[in-house]
PDB file of C-alpha atoms and ligand atoms in Angstrom:
ATOM      1  CA  UNK S1071      63.277 147.219  74.438  1.00 39.00           C
ATOM      2  CA  UNK S1072      63.058 150.679  73.001  1.00 42.00           C
ATOM      3  CA  UNK S1073      65.675 150.110  70.345  1.00 48.00           C
ATOM      4  CA  UNK S1074      65.792 148.383  67.031  1.00 51.00           C
ATOM      5  CA  UNK S1075      66.780 144.779  67.118  1.00 48.00           C
ATOM      6  CA  UNK S1076      67.220 143.413  63.620  1.00 46.00           C
ATOM      7  CA  UNK S1077      67.961 140.044  65.036  1.00 45.00           C
ATOM      8  CA  UNK S1078      64.500 139.741  66.692  1.00 46.00           C
ATOM      9  CA  UNK S1079      62.647 137.583  64.133  1.00 37.00           C
ATOM     10  CA  UNK S1080      59.938 139.535  62.452  1.00 37.00           C
ATOM     11  CA  UNK S1081      59.655 142.005  65.297  1.00 52.00           C
ATOM     12  CA  UNK S1082      61.255 145.146  63.784  1.00 94.00           C
ATOM     13  CA  UNK S1083      60.167 147.333  60.916  1.00 98.00           C
ATOM     14  CA  UNK S1084      62.627 149.485  58.963  1.00 98.00           C
ATOM     15  CA  UNK S1085      62.121 152.023  56.190  1.00 98.00           C
ATOM     16  CA  UNK S1086      64.940 152.230  53.639  1.00 98.00           C
ATOM     17  CA  UNK S1087      65.103 154.912  50.895  1.00 98.00           C
ATOM     18  CA  UNK S1088      67.225 154.550  47.793  1.00 98.00           C
ATOM     19  CA  UNK S1089      66.425 150.817  48.217  1.00 98.00           C
ATOM     20  CA  UNK S1090      66.513 149.610  44.617  1.00 96.00           C
ATOM     21  CA  UNK S1091      70.162 149.753  44.052  1.00 96.00           C
ATOM     22  CA  UNK S1092      73.664 149.789  45.581  1.00 97.00           C
ATOM     23  CA  UNK S1093      74.002 150.459  49.328  1.00 98.00           C
ATOM     24  CA  UNK S1094      70.232 150.699  49.846  1.00 98.00           C
ATOM     25  CA  UNK S1095      69.564 147.399  48.198  1.00 97.00           C
ATOM     26  CA  UNK S1096      72.385 145.699  50.131  1.00 98.00           C
ATOM     27  CA  UNK S1097      70.827 147.168  53.399  1.00 98.00           C
ATOM     28  CA  UNK S1098      67.405 145.751  52.478  1.00 97.00           C
ATOM     29  CA  UNK S1099      68.941 142.382  51.857  1.00 97.00           C
ATOM     30  CA  UNK S1100      70.831 142.418  55.211  1.00 97.00           C
ATOM     31  CA  UNK S1101      67.786 143.530  57.202  1.00 97.00           C
ATOM     32  CA  UNK S1102      65.532 140.909  55.561  1.00 96.00           C
ATOM     33  CA  UNK S1103      68.119 138.195  56.312  1.00 96.00           C
ATOM     34  CA  UNK S1104      68.109 139.268  59.980  1.00 95.00           C
ATOM     35  CA  UNK S1105      64.347 139.021  60.247  1.00 95.00           C
ATOM     36  CA  UNK S1106      63.296 142.652  59.876  1.00 97.00           C
ATOM     37  CA  UNK S1107      60.358 143.807  57.862  1.00 97.00           C
ATOM     38  CA  UNK S1108      61.125 146.533  55.336  1.00 98.00           C
ATOM     39  CA  UNK S1109      59.447 149.438  53.619  1.00 98.00           C
ATOM     40  CA  UNK S1110      61.544 150.107  50.486  1.00 98.00           C
ATOM     41  CA  UNK S1111      61.390 153.586  48.840  1.00 98.00           C
ATOM     42  CA  UNK S1112      62.978 154.430  45.475  1.00 98.00           C
ATOM     43  CA  UNK S1113      62.331 156.363  42.277  1.00 97.00           C
ATOM     44  CA  UNK S1114      62.896 153.073  40.525  1.00 89.00           C
ATOM     45  CA  UNK S1115      60.822 149.867  40.713  1.00 83.00           C
ATOM     46  CA  UNK S1116      62.082 147.416  43.287  1.00 84.00           C
ATOM     47  CA  UNK S1117      61.586 143.729  42.527  1.00 84.00           C
ATOM     48  CA  UNK S1118      62.288 141.751  45.748  1.00 84.00           C
ATOM     49  CA  UNK S1119      60.718 138.838  47.602  1.00 85.00           C
ATOM     50  CA  UNK S1120      59.926 138.585  51.266  1.00 88.00           C
ATOM     51  CA  UNK S1121      58.690 140.734  54.095  1.00 92.00           C
ATOM     52  CA  UNK S1122      58.934 143.913  52.132  1.00 95.00           C
ATOM     53  CA  UNK S1123      56.526 146.472  50.768  1.00 96.00           C
ATOM     54  CA  UNK S1124      57.742 148.920  48.131  1.00 97.00           C
ATOM     55  CA  UNK S1125      56.783 152.481  47.423  1.00 97.00           C
ATOM     56  CA  UNK S1126      57.779 154.347  44.266  1.00 97.00           C
ATOM     57  CA  UNK S1127      58.416 157.996  44.977  1.00 98.00           C
ATOM     58  CA  UNK S1128      60.829 160.875  45.237  1.00 98.00           C
ATOM     59  CA  UNK S1129      62.407 161.505  48.680  1.00 98.00           C
ATOM     60  CA  UNK S1130      62.551 165.222  47.926  1.00 98.00           C
ATOM     61  CA  UNK S1131      58.728 165.185  48.042  1.00 98.00           C
ATOM     62  CA  UNK S1132      57.236 165.509  51.498  1.00 98.00           C
ATOM     63  CA  UNK S1133      54.287 163.330  50.505  1.00 98.00           C
ATOM     64  CA  UNK S1134      56.614 160.355  49.614  1.00 98.00           C
ATOM     65  CA  UNK S1135      58.084 160.463  53.141  1.00 98.00           C
ATOM     66  CA  UNK S1136      54.650 160.677  54.822  1.00 98.00           C
ATOM     67  CA  UNK S1137      53.265 157.872  52.623  1.00 98.00           C
ATOM     68  CA  UNK S1138      56.225 155.613  53.380  1.00 98.00           C
ATOM     69  CA  UNK S1139      55.784 155.932  57.139  1.00 98.00           C
ATOM     70  CA  UNK S1140      52.035 155.406  56.762  1.00 98.00           C
ATOM     71  CA  UNK S1141      52.692 152.311  54.693  1.00 98.00           C
ATOM     72  CA  UNK S1142      55.034 150.865  57.436  1.00 98.00           C
ATOM     73  CA  UNK S1143      52.314 151.317  60.062  1.00 98.00           C
ATOM     74  CA  UNK S1144      49.579 150.004  57.695  1.00 98.00           C
ATOM     75  CA  UNK S1145      51.503 146.957  56.472  1.00 97.00           C
ATOM     76  CA  UNK S1146      53.496 146.002  59.612  1.00 97.00           C
ATOM     77  CA  UNK S1147      51.837 147.906  62.453  1.00 97.00           C
ATOM     78  CA  UNK S1148      54.842 149.949  63.554  1.00 97.00           C
ATOM     79  CA  UNK S1149      58.122 151.671  62.625  1.00 98.00           C
ATOM     80  CA  UNK S1150      61.351 151.125  64.479  1.00 98.00           C
ATOM     81  CA  UNK S1151      64.123 152.237  62.170  1.00 98.00           C
ATOM     82  CA  UNK S1152      64.746 154.426  59.183  1.00 98.00           C
ATOM     83  CA  UNK S1153      67.629 154.445  56.747  1.00 98.00           C
ATOM     84  CA  UNK S1154      67.675 157.712  54.732  1.00 98.00           C
ATOM     85  CA  UNK S1155      70.042 156.646  51.973  1.00 98.00           C
ATOM     86  CA  UNK S1156      68.761 157.946  48.650  1.00 98.00           C
ATOM     87  CA  UNK S1157      71.289 160.339  47.112  1.00 98.00           C
ATOM     88  CA  UNK S1158      72.153 162.177  43.961  1.00 95.00           C
ATOM     89  CA  UNK S1159      75.294 163.937  42.809  1.00 93.00           C
ATOM     90  CA  UNK S1160      77.835 164.400  40.058  1.00 90.00           C
ATOM     91  CA  UNK S1161      80.224 166.908  38.675  1.00 93.00           C
ATOM     92  CA  UNK S1162      78.773 170.393  38.182  1.00 95.00           C
ATOM     93  CA  UNK S1163      80.666 173.103  36.323  1.00 95.00           C
ATOM     94  CA  UNK S1164      80.227 176.297  38.344  1.00 96.00           C
ATOM     95  CA  UNK S1165      79.456 178.450  35.315  1.00 96.00           C
ATOM     96  CA  UNK S1166      77.104 176.031  33.546  1.00 96.00           C
ATOM     97  CA  UNK S1167      73.725 177.841  32.889  1.00 96.00           C
ATOM     98  CA  UNK S1168      71.901 174.893  34.581  1.00 96.00           C
ATOM     99  CA  UNK S1169      74.247 174.676  37.561  1.00 97.00           C
ATOM    100  CA  UNK S1170      71.957 176.433  40.022  1.00 97.00           C
ATOM    101  CA  UNK S1171      68.941 174.210  39.168  1.00 97.00           C
ATOM    102  CA  UNK S1172      71.133 171.153  39.223  1.00 98.00           C
ATOM    103  CA  UNK S1173      72.599 172.086  42.655  1.00 98.00           C
ATOM    104  CA  UNK S1174      69.098 172.757  44.015  1.00 98.00           C
ATOM    105  CA  UNK S1175      68.088 169.283  42.983  1.00 98.00           C
ATOM    106  CA  UNK S1176      71.126 167.749  44.694  1.00 98.00           C
ATOM    107  CA  UNK S1177      70.294 169.736  47.907  1.00 98.00           C
ATOM    108  CA  UNK S1178      66.630 168.622  47.574  1.00 98.00           C
ATOM    109  CA  UNK S1179      67.559 164.926  47.436  1.00 98.00           C
ATOM    110  CA  UNK S1180      70.612 164.790  49.780  1.00 98.00           C
ATOM    111  CA  UNK S1181      69.620 167.328  52.391  1.00 98.00           C
ATOM    112  CA  UNK S1182      65.841 168.060  52.241  1.00 98.00           C
ATOM    113  CA  UNK S1183      65.185 164.310  51.694  1.00 98.00           C
ATOM    114  CA  UNK S1184      66.673 163.328  55.094  1.00 99.00           C
ATOM    115  CA  UNK S1185      65.123 166.370  56.671  1.00 98.00           C
ATOM    116  CA  UNK S1186      61.634 165.421  55.418  1.00 99.00           C
ATOM    117  CA  UNK S1187      62.347 161.757  56.244  1.00 99.00           C
ATOM    118  CA  UNK S1188      63.188 162.613  59.883  1.00 99.00           C
ATOM    119  CA  UNK S1189      60.094 164.807  60.260  1.00 98.00           C
ATOM    120  CA  UNK S1190      57.799 162.142  58.792  1.00 98.00           C
ATOM    121  CA  UNK S1191      59.261 159.274  60.842  1.00 98.00           C
ATOM    122  CA  UNK S1192      59.529 160.798  64.320  1.00 98.00           C
ATOM    123  CA  UNK S1193      55.820 160.442  65.273  1.00 98.00           C
ATOM    124  CA  UNK S1194      55.844 156.744  64.375  1.00 98.00           C
ATOM    125  CA  UNK S1195      59.143 156.198  66.146  1.00 98.00           C
ATOM    126  CA  UNK S1196      57.830 157.904  69.242  1.00 98.00           C
ATOM    127  CA  UNK S1197      54.753 155.656  69.001  1.00 97.00           C
ATOM    128  CA  UNK S1198      57.155 152.633  69.023  1.00 97.00           C
ATOM    129  CA  UNK S1199      58.744 153.977  72.193  1.00 97.00           C
ATOM    130  CA  UNK S1200      61.991 155.051  70.344  1.00 97.00           C
ATOM    131  CA  UNK S1201      64.056 153.930  67.457  1.00 98.00           C
ATOM    132  CA  UNK S1202      67.074 154.598  65.238  1.00 98.00           C
ATOM    133  CA  UNK S1203      67.643 156.704  62.202  1.00 98.00           C
ATOM    134  CA  UNK S1204      70.701 156.330  59.951  1.00 98.00           C
ATOM    135  CA  UNK S1205      71.482 158.831  57.124  1.00 99.00           C
ATOM    136  CA  UNK S1206      73.917 157.901  54.300  1.00 99.00           C
ATOM    137  CA  UNK S1207      76.188 160.878  54.078  1.00 98.00           C
ATOM    138  CA  UNK S1208      79.621 160.587  52.411  1.00 98.00           C
ATOM    139  CA  UNK S1209      83.312 161.271  52.877  1.00 97.00           C
ATOM    140  CA  UNK S1210      82.562 164.004  50.422  1.00 96.00           C
ATOM    141  CA  UNK S1211      80.863 165.718  53.339  1.00 98.00           C
ATOM    142  CA  UNK S1212      84.128 165.756  55.349  1.00 97.00           C
ATOM    143  CA  UNK S1213      86.313 167.200  52.637  1.00 94.00           C
ATOM    144  CA  UNK S1214      86.234 168.858  49.226  1.00 93.00           C
ATOM    145  CA  UNK S1215      86.667 167.305  45.800  1.00 91.00           C
ATOM    146  CA  UNK S1216      87.182 169.109  42.464  1.00 93.00           C
ATOM    147  CA  UNK S1217      84.006 169.699  40.506  1.00 95.00           C
ATOM    148  CA  UNK S1218      81.445 168.230  42.948  1.00 95.00           C
ATOM    149  CA  UNK S1219      80.794 171.319  45.163  1.00 97.00           C
ATOM    150  CA  UNK S1220      77.013 170.882  45.375  1.00 98.00           C
ATOM    151  CA  UNK S1221      77.359 167.203  46.338  1.00 97.00           C
ATOM    152  CA  UNK S1222      80.073 167.939  48.938  1.00 98.00           C
ATOM    153  CA  UNK S1223      78.094 170.859  50.438  1.00 98.00           C
ATOM    154  CA  UNK S1224      74.874 168.772  50.612  1.00 98.00           C
ATOM    155  CA  UNK S1225      76.729 165.907  52.415  1.00 98.00           C
ATOM    156  CA  UNK S1226      78.402 168.299  54.864  1.00 98.00           C
ATOM    157  CA  UNK S1227      75.008 169.825  55.622  1.00 98.00           C
ATOM    158  CA  UNK S1228      73.349 166.507  56.224  1.00 98.00           C
ATOM    159  CA  UNK S1229      76.106 165.503  58.682  1.00 98.00           C
ATOM    160  CA  UNK S1230      75.232 168.483  60.767  1.00 98.00           C
ATOM    161  CA  UNK S1231      71.547 167.900  60.378  1.00 98.00           C
ATOM    162  CA  UNK S1232      72.133 164.449  61.847  1.00 98.00           C
ATOM    163  CA  UNK S1233      73.880 165.990  64.906  1.00 98.00           C
ATOM    164  CA  UNK S1234      71.103 168.476  65.428  1.00 98.00           C
ATOM    165  CA  UNK S1235      68.405 165.833  65.090  1.00 99.00           C
ATOM    166  CA  UNK S1236      70.270 163.623  67.544  1.00 98.00           C
ATOM    167  CA  UNK S1237      70.188 166.340  70.184  1.00 98.00           C
ATOM    168  CA  UNK S1238      66.518 167.172  69.572  1.00 98.00           C
ATOM    169  CA  UNK S1239      65.260 163.590  69.738  1.00 98.00           C
ATOM    170  CA  UNK S1240      67.625 161.979  72.319  1.00 98.00           C
ATOM    171  CA  UNK S1241      65.022 162.429  75.093  1.00 98.00           C
ATOM    172  CA  UNK S1242      62.499 160.597  72.894  1.00 98.00           C
ATOM    173  CA  UNK S1243      64.849 157.575  72.729  1.00 98.00           C
ATOM    174  CA  UNK S1244      65.472 158.186  69.021  1.00 98.00           C
ATOM    175  CA  UNK S1245      69.152 157.829  67.989  1.00 98.00           C
ATOM    176  CA  UNK S1246      70.212 159.617  64.851  1.00 98.00           C
ATOM    177  CA  UNK S1247      73.538 158.827  63.144  1.00 98.00           C
ATOM    178  CA  UNK S1248      75.180 158.918  59.749  1.00 99.00           C
ATOM    179  CA  UNK S1249      77.595 156.749  57.818  1.00 98.00           C
ATOM    180  CA  UNK S1250      80.177 158.409  55.513  1.00 98.00           C
ATOM    181  CA  UNK S1251      80.965 155.938  52.747  1.00 98.00           C
ATOM    182  CA  UNK S1252      84.064 156.195  50.654  1.00 97.00           C
ATOM    183  CA  UNK S1253      84.271 154.883  47.063  1.00 96.00           C
ATOM    184  CA  UNK S1254      81.742 152.055  46.925  1.00 97.00           C
ATOM    185  CA  UNK S1255      81.047 149.875  43.864  1.00 96.00           C
ATOM    186  CA  UNK S1256      77.546 151.044  42.921  1.00 96.00           C
ATOM    187  CA  UNK S1257      75.927 152.851  39.957  1.00 93.00           C
ATOM    188  CA  UNK S1258      77.115 156.189  41.473  1.00 88.00           C
ATOM    189  CA  UNK S1259      80.788 155.371  40.699  1.00 86.00           C
ATOM    190  CA  UNK S1260      80.141 153.503  37.353  1.00 86.00           C
ATOM    191  CA  UNK S1261      82.761 154.875  34.967  1.00 83.00           C
ATOM    192  CA  UNK S1262      85.085 155.985  37.734  1.00 85.00           C
ATOM    193  CA  UNK S1263      88.697 155.539  36.949  1.00 86.00           C
ATOM    194  CA  UNK S1264      89.739 152.153  38.476  1.00 88.00           C
ATOM    195  CA  UNK S1265      93.125 153.684  39.280  1.00 90.00           C
ATOM    196  CA  UNK S1266      91.243 155.712  41.984  1.00 91.00           C
ATOM    197  CA  UNK S1267      91.278 152.483  44.010  1.00 93.00           C
ATOM    198  CA  UNK S1268      95.024 152.814  44.338  1.00 92.00           C
ATOM    199  CA  UNK S1269      94.549 156.030  46.246  1.00 91.00           C
ATOM    200  CA  UNK S1270      92.472 154.259  48.884  1.00 95.00           C
ATOM    201  CA  UNK S1271      94.714 153.090  51.784  1.00 95.00           C
ATOM    202  CA  UNK S1272      92.929 149.643  51.707  1.00 96.00           C
ATOM    203  CA  UNK S1273      93.648 149.547  47.965  1.00 95.00           C
ATOM    204  CA  UNK S1274      90.173 148.879  46.628  1.00 96.00           C
ATOM    205  CA  UNK S1275      86.588 150.158  46.391  1.00 96.00           C
ATOM    206  CA  UNK S1276      84.067 149.020  48.976  1.00 98.00           C
ATOM    207  CA  UNK S1277      81.349 146.520  48.158  1.00 98.00           C
ATOM    208  CA  UNK S1278      77.758 147.783  48.967  1.00 98.00           C
ATOM    209  CA  UNK S1279      77.458 145.071  51.702  1.00 98.00           C
ATOM    210  CA  UNK S1280      80.401 146.696  53.475  1.00 98.00           C
ATOM    211  CA  UNK S1281      78.279 149.832  53.963  1.00 98.00           C
ATOM    212  CA  UNK S1282      75.122 147.863  54.844  1.00 98.00           C
ATOM    213  CA  UNK S1283      76.841 146.190  57.813  1.00 98.00           C
ATOM    214  CA  UNK S1284      77.672 149.441  59.628  1.00 98.00           C
ATOM    215  CA  UNK S1285      74.198 150.712  58.829  1.00 98.00           C
ATOM    216  CA  UNK S1286      72.769 147.542  60.432  1.00 98.00           C
ATOM    217  CA  UNK S1287      75.104 148.088  63.397  1.00 98.00           C
ATOM    218  CA  UNK S1288      73.914 151.707  63.936  1.00 98.00           C
ATOM    219  CA  UNK S1289      70.281 150.491  63.817  1.00 98.00           C
ATOM    220  CA  UNK S1290      70.897 147.712  66.304  1.00 97.00           C
ATOM    221  CA  UNK S1291      71.040 147.664  70.110  1.00 95.00           C
ATOM    222  CA  UNK S1292      74.830 147.140  69.823  1.00 96.00           C
ATOM    223  CA  UNK S1293      74.847 150.837  69.076  1.00 97.00           C
ATOM    224  CA  UNK S1294      72.513 151.765  71.989  1.00 97.00           C
ATOM    225  CA  UNK S1295      74.925 154.543  73.298  1.00 98.00           C
ATOM    226  CA  UNK S1296      75.743 155.984  69.845  1.00 98.00           C
ATOM    227  CA  UNK S1297      73.920 159.040  68.704  1.00 98.00           C
ATOM    228  CA  UNK S1298      74.834 162.244  66.740  1.00 98.00           C
ATOM    229  CA  UNK S1299      77.893 160.637  65.183  1.00 98.00           C
ATOM    230  CA  UNK S1300      79.140 159.934  61.695  1.00 98.00           C
ATOM    231  CA  UNK S1301      80.789 156.562  61.149  1.00 98.00           C
ATOM    232  CA  UNK S1302      83.418 156.862  58.392  1.00 98.00           C
ATOM    233  CA  UNK S1303      83.473 153.711  56.198  1.00 98.00           C
ATOM    234  CA  UNK S1304      86.058 154.640  53.566  1.00 98.00           C
ATOM    235  CA  UNK S1305      88.997 152.216  53.561  1.00 97.00           C
ATOM    236  CA  UNK S1306      91.145 154.917  55.176  1.00 96.00           C
ATOM    237  CA  UNK S1307      90.555 157.686  52.633  1.00 94.00           C
ATOM    238  CA  UNK S1308      89.756 160.232  55.250  1.00 92.00           C
ATOM    239  CA  UNK S1309      92.945 159.404  57.116  1.00 92.00           C
ATOM    240  CA  UNK S1310      95.095 160.495  54.226  1.00 81.00           C
ATOM    241  CA  UNK S1311      96.331 159.340  50.897  1.00 71.00           C
ATOM    242  CA  UNK S1312      97.500 155.693  50.795  1.00 65.00           C
TER     243      UNK S1312
HETATM  244  P1  NAD I2274      72.977 153.879  43.606  1.00 81.84           P
HETATM  245  O1  NAD I2274      72.787 154.759  42.457  1.00 81.84           O
HETATM  246  O2  NAD I2274      73.322 152.405  43.350  1.00 81.84           O
HETATM  247  O3  NAD I2274      71.660 153.872  44.496  1.00 81.84           O
HETATM  248  C1  NAD I2274      70.979 155.043  44.799  1.00 81.84           C
HETATM  249  C2  NAD I2274      69.512 154.737  44.726  1.00 81.84           C
HETATM  250  O4  NAD I2274      68.758 155.950  45.184  1.00 81.84           O
HETATM  251  C3  NAD I2274      69.008 154.430  43.390  1.00 81.84           C
HETATM  252  O5  NAD I2274      68.229 153.199  43.391  1.00 81.84           O
HETATM  253  C4  NAD I2274      68.108 155.660  43.033  1.00 81.84           C
HETATM  254  O6  NAD I2274      67.051 155.331  42.157  1.00 81.84           O
HETATM  255  C5  NAD I2274      67.687 156.111  44.350  1.00 81.84           C
HETATM  256  N1  NAD I2274      67.340 157.500  44.368  1.00 81.84           N
HETATM  257  C6  NAD I2274      68.111 158.615  43.874  1.00 81.84           C
HETATM  258  N2  NAD I2274      67.420 159.710  43.986  1.00 81.84           N
HETATM  259  C7  NAD I2274      66.235 159.406  44.624  1.00 81.84           C
HETATM  260  C8  NAD I2274      65.120 160.234  45.004  1.00 81.84           C
HETATM  261  N3  NAD I2274      65.097 161.493  44.792  1.00 81.84           N
HETATM  262  N4  NAD I2274      64.086 159.538  45.584  1.00 81.84           N
HETATM  263  C9  NAD I2274      64.093 158.159  45.776  1.00 81.84           C
HETATM  264  N5  NAD I2274      65.137 157.394  45.436  1.00 81.84           N
HETATM  265  C10 NAD I2274      66.210 158.034  44.856  1.00 81.84           C
HETATM  266  O7  NAD I2274      74.148 154.552  44.499  1.00 81.84           O
HETATM  267  P2  NAD I2274      74.632 154.247  45.939  1.00 81.84           P
HETATM  268  O8  NAD I2274      76.140 154.374  45.930  1.00 81.84           O
HETATM  269  O9  NAD I2274      74.067 152.989  46.539  1.00 81.84           O
HETATM  270  O10 NAD I2274      74.053 155.530  46.761  1.00 81.84           O
HETATM  271  C11 NAD I2274      73.407 155.426  48.018  1.00 81.84           C
HETATM  272  C12 NAD I2274      73.942 156.548  49.005  1.00 81.84           C
HETATM  273  O11 NAD I2274      75.259 156.412  49.154  1.00 81.84           O
HETATM  274  C13 NAD I2274      73.758 157.981  48.293  1.00 81.84           C
HETATM  275  O12 NAD I2274      73.290 158.869  49.263  1.00 81.84           O
HETATM  276  C14 NAD I2274      75.169 158.359  47.968  1.00 81.84           C
HETATM  277  O13 NAD I2274      75.356 159.724  47.917  1.00 81.84           O
HETATM  278  C15 NAD I2274      75.947 157.737  49.053  1.00 81.84           C
HETATM  279  N6  NAD I2274      77.329 157.466  48.739  1.00 81.84           N
HETATM  280  C16 NAD I2274      77.759 156.635  47.779  1.00 81.84           C
HETATM  281  C17 NAD I2274      79.141 156.417  47.570  1.00 81.84           C
HETATM  282  C18 NAD I2274      79.680 155.553  46.481  1.00 81.84           C
HETATM  283  O14 NAD I2274      80.908 155.577  46.238  1.00 81.84           O
HETATM  284  N7  NAD I2274      78.839 154.725  45.846  1.00 81.84           N
HETATM  285  C19 NAD I2274      80.099 157.123  48.362  1.00 81.84           C
HETATM  286  C20 NAD I2274      79.612 157.965  49.380  1.00 81.84           C
HETATM  287  C21 NAD I2274      78.200 158.131  49.558  1.00 81.84           C
END
């Protein structure tokens, strides 16, 4: 088996970034419940029990990515899957004096983070005979929204990074996919107008676990013929206004 099998008790090792909160935390919980071992990376401290080792660090930093992969191999002997989920965003007035620096930081986390994560993980995934990478993009990468141009551009770019990496690593048995969440009840949308939910065809925000499930699917052998794609998980937002 060259692919990740989160149902194989204790056999599979997955690195998750942005693991302390929201979608990342729900993904860690799902993977642990299915018997995987997890390396959890976040800027914030992660308090969690079980087959998990945590690393505090910034995904925009190459060293964090290298250290996380090294930790997987040191603690669990291998690496089979990677979830590059950490993200940053927000509204950015175009003419704000700090807009360029703020946009560069958004690109550093949302685009360079996955680029560095893929580069760091590939040697260990090759060593394991193949594996799966899932990047958390966004429906914001498939469309534009007022005021969040840097976030939207970074998420568009990461969707194409995923396609490119999928082509480059297919022969190595490494599948690379993205999910594109819609509005999901995490810290990122704290303070969002609850009326926004009425614009979602399914009529509500997603729960973090509803993003973790498709991530788990893309990591699993059930997705063995899926690479280079973006799975939209948005309650119908991308289909049109409800
Ligand atoms: P969240 O704020 O609950 O979780 C994000 C986690 O990433 C936090 O624990 C944060 O500390 C960590 N993080 C942020 N920058 C980091 C960095 N530079 N290095 C390491 N860790 C870092 O938000 P979430 O909604 O769970 O976000 C997860 C991903 O989902 C992000 O990529 C986000 O863009 C994407 N997303 C979220 C929504 C939504 O509506 N919540 C929609 C589309 C996409």
